[in-house]
Amino acid sequence: QCVRMSRWFNVALKLTKHSGHKKHKMAAVLVRGGSVMSKNVNLDLEGQHAETRALKHPCLAGTTLYIARAGGKMSRPCKKCWTALRASGVPKVVYADWNGKLCVESV
C-alpha cells in the first residue's frame, strides 16, 4: 500500500543528513500516538543500521517505524533489518519505494 508523504517520513528524511554512513545515508523514526519514541541514523560500522538502532526503545507495541534514505530514494529495510523488525514487535513500517512513493507494510 502506498501513501502520500507523511510528517514523520519527512522528519526521518531530514535526519539522514546526520548519518555517518558514506554510501547509505539512512534514518529511522519510531512513532507511537503522534510522539517520537526513538530516532536514529546509519553509522559507517557493520550492523549499525538506522532501523535496528531505533529499535532500542523498551516498548515497541503500537509503534510505526518510518525509514528514509537521503534524497528520498528506496528505503525498504534490508533482509537483516526485516528479521529484527519481525522479532521486535513493531507492527508497521513506512518506507519509500523505487519511485519515491511511501509504502506502508505490516511487519
mmCIF file of C-alpha atoms in Angstrom:
data_model
loop_
_atom_site.group_PDB
_atom_site.id
_atom_site.type_symbol
_atom_site.label_atom_id
_atom_site.label_comp_id
_atom_site.label_asym_id
_atom_site.label_seq_id
_atom_site.Cartn_x
_atom_site.Cartn_y
_atom_site.Cartn_z
ATOM 1 C CA GLN A 1 0.000 0.000 0.000
ATOM 2 C CA CYS A 2 1.450 3.387 -0.993
ATOM 3 C CA VAL A 3 0.505 6.625 0.755
ATOM 4 C CA ARG A 4 1.162 10.365 0.481
ATOM 5 C CA MET A 5 4.253 11.921 2.039
ATOM 6 C CA SER A 6 3.911 11.938 5.812
ATOM 7 C CA ARG A 7 5.120 14.244 8.538
ATOM 8 C CA TRP A 8 7.170 11.503 10.199
ATOM 9 C CA PHE A 9 8.791 10.353 6.975
ATOM 10 C CA ASN A 10 9.873 13.972 6.438
ATOM 11 C CA VAL A 11 11.397 14.002 9.945
ATOM 12 C CA ALA A 12 13.371 10.859 9.032
ATOM 13 C CA LEU A 13 14.365 12.365 5.680
ATOM 14 C CA LYS A 14 15.810 15.469 7.379
ATOM 15 C CA LEU A 15 17.619 13.273 9.887
ATOM 16 C CA THR A 16 19.514 11.442 7.098
ATOM 17 C CA LYS A 17 21.974 14.352 6.924
ATOM 18 C CA HIS A 18 23.340 13.162 10.285
ATOM 19 C CA SER A 19 24.066 9.651 9.030
ATOM 20 C CA GLY A 20 27.702 8.646 9.358
ATOM 21 C CA HIS A 21 27.483 6.125 6.530
ATOM 22 C CA LYS A 22 29.326 7.130 3.356
ATOM 23 C CA LYS A 23 27.089 5.292 0.876
ATOM 24 C CA HIS A 24 23.714 4.615 2.553
ATOM 25 C CA LYS A 25 22.601 7.727 4.412
ATOM 26 C CA MET A 26 19.537 6.368 6.197
ATOM 27 C CA ALA A 27 17.445 7.405 9.181
ATOM 28 C CA ALA A 28 14.614 5.786 11.128
ATOM 29 C CA VAL A 29 11.976 7.410 13.333
ATOM 30 C CA LEU A 30 9.849 5.293 15.668
ATOM 31 C CA VAL A 31 6.444 6.866 16.388
ATOM 32 C CA ARG A 32 3.509 5.986 18.654
ATOM 33 C CA GLY A 33 0.368 8.071 19.035
ATOM 34 C CA GLY A 34 1.860 11.145 17.398
ATOM 35 C CA SER A 35 5.033 11.155 19.517
ATOM 36 C CA VAL A 36 8.588 10.238 18.566
ATOM 37 C CA MET A 37 9.721 7.320 20.712
ATOM 38 C CA SER A 38 13.157 6.906 19.135
ATOM 39 C CA LYS A 39 15.152 8.138 16.155
ATOM 40 C CA ASN A 40 18.467 7.023 14.749
ATOM 41 C CA VAL A 41 20.754 7.003 11.699
ATOM 42 C CA ASN A 42 23.067 4.563 9.919
ATOM 43 C CA LEU A 43 26.660 4.552 11.053
ATOM 44 C CA ASP A 44 29.603 3.503 8.904
ATOM 45 C CA LEU A 45 30.112 0.416 11.063
ATOM 46 C CA GLU A 46 28.996 -3.143 10.329
ATOM 47 C CA GLY A 47 25.489 -3.797 11.640
ATOM 48 C CA GLN A 48 24.806 -0.201 12.657
ATOM 49 C CA HIS A 49 21.650 0.275 10.606
ATOM 50 C CA ALA A 50 19.205 3.067 11.474
ATOM 51 C CA GLU A 51 16.306 0.613 11.751
ATOM 52 C CA THR A 52 17.898 -1.697 14.312
ATOM 53 C CA ARG A 53 19.382 1.208 16.262
ATOM 54 C CA ALA A 54 15.887 2.778 16.549
ATOM 55 C CA LEU A 55 14.523 -0.495 17.967
ATOM 56 C CA LYS A 56 16.406 0.008 21.239
ATOM 57 C CA HIS A 57 13.288 1.590 22.796
ATOM 58 C CA PRO A 58 11.938 -0.659 25.600
ATOM 59 C CA CYS A 59 8.292 -0.666 24.437
ATOM 60 C CA LEU A 60 7.598 -1.149 20.728
ATOM 61 C CA ALA A 61 3.930 -2.192 20.812
ATOM 62 C CA GLY A 62 1.657 0.065 18.764
ATOM 63 C CA THR A 63 4.517 1.873 17.020
ATOM 64 C CA THR A 64 5.254 2.684 13.394
ATOM 65 C CA LEU A 65 8.809 2.874 12.079
ATOM 66 C CA TYR A 66 9.445 5.457 9.334
ATOM 67 C CA ILE A 67 12.600 4.784 7.296
ATOM 68 C CA ALA A 68 14.152 7.282 4.888
ATOM 69 C CA ARG A 69 17.222 7.417 2.658
ATOM 70 C CA ALA A 70 18.861 10.720 1.717
ATOM 71 C CA GLY A 71 17.272 12.103 -1.435
ATOM 72 C CA GLY A 72 14.027 10.207 -0.821
ATOM 73 C CA LYS A 73 15.397 7.105 -2.568
ATOM 74 C CA MET A 74 14.399 3.467 -1.919
ATOM 75 C CA SER A 75 14.472 2.904 1.838
ATOM 76 C CA ARG A 76 12.933 -0.556 2.231
ATOM 77 C CA PRO A 77 14.719 -2.385 5.064
ATOM 78 C CA CYS A 78 17.348 -4.988 4.179
ATOM 79 C CA LYS A 79 16.723 -8.663 4.959
ATOM 80 C CA LYS A 80 18.656 -8.453 8.247
ATOM 81 C CA CYS A 81 16.614 -5.430 9.393
ATOM 82 C CA TRP A 82 13.296 -7.109 8.425
ATOM 83 C CA THR A 83 14.269 -10.052 10.622
ATOM 84 C CA ALA A 84 14.991 -7.696 13.522
ATOM 85 C CA LEU A 85 11.716 -5.834 12.931
ATOM 86 C CA ARG A 86 9.686 -9.062 12.969
ATOM 87 C CA ALA A 87 11.340 -10.118 16.230
ATOM 88 C CA SER A 88 10.822 -6.679 17.822
ATOM 89 C CA GLY A 89 7.039 -6.488 17.709
ATOM 90 C CA VAL A 90 6.868 -3.248 15.678
ATOM 91 C CA PRO A 91 3.574 -3.682 13.815
ATOM 92 C CA LYS A 92 4.029 -1.271 10.887
ATOM 93 C CA VAL A 93 6.837 0.149 8.717
ATOM 94 C CA VAL A 94 6.722 3.067 6.272
ATOM 95 C CA TYR A 95 9.456 3.413 3.629
ATOM 96 C CA ALA A 96 9.985 4.814 0.120
ATOM 97 C CA ASP A 97 9.828 2.566 -2.936
ATOM 98 C CA TRP A 98 11.998 2.937 -6.083
ATOM 99 C CA ASN A 99 9.685 5.704 -7.345
ATOM 100 C CA GLY A 100 9.822 7.655 -4.067
ATOM 101 C CA LYS A 101 6.244 6.716 -3.111
ATOM 102 C CA LEU A 102 5.668 5.801 0.512
ATOM 103 C CA CYS A 103 4.749 2.205 1.215
ATOM 104 C CA VAL A 104 3.108 1.002 4.415
ATOM 105 C CA GLU A 105 3.810 -2.590 5.312
ATOM 106 C CA SER A 106 2.686 -4.710 8.245
ATOM 107 C CA VAL A 107 5.587 -6.483 9.888
#
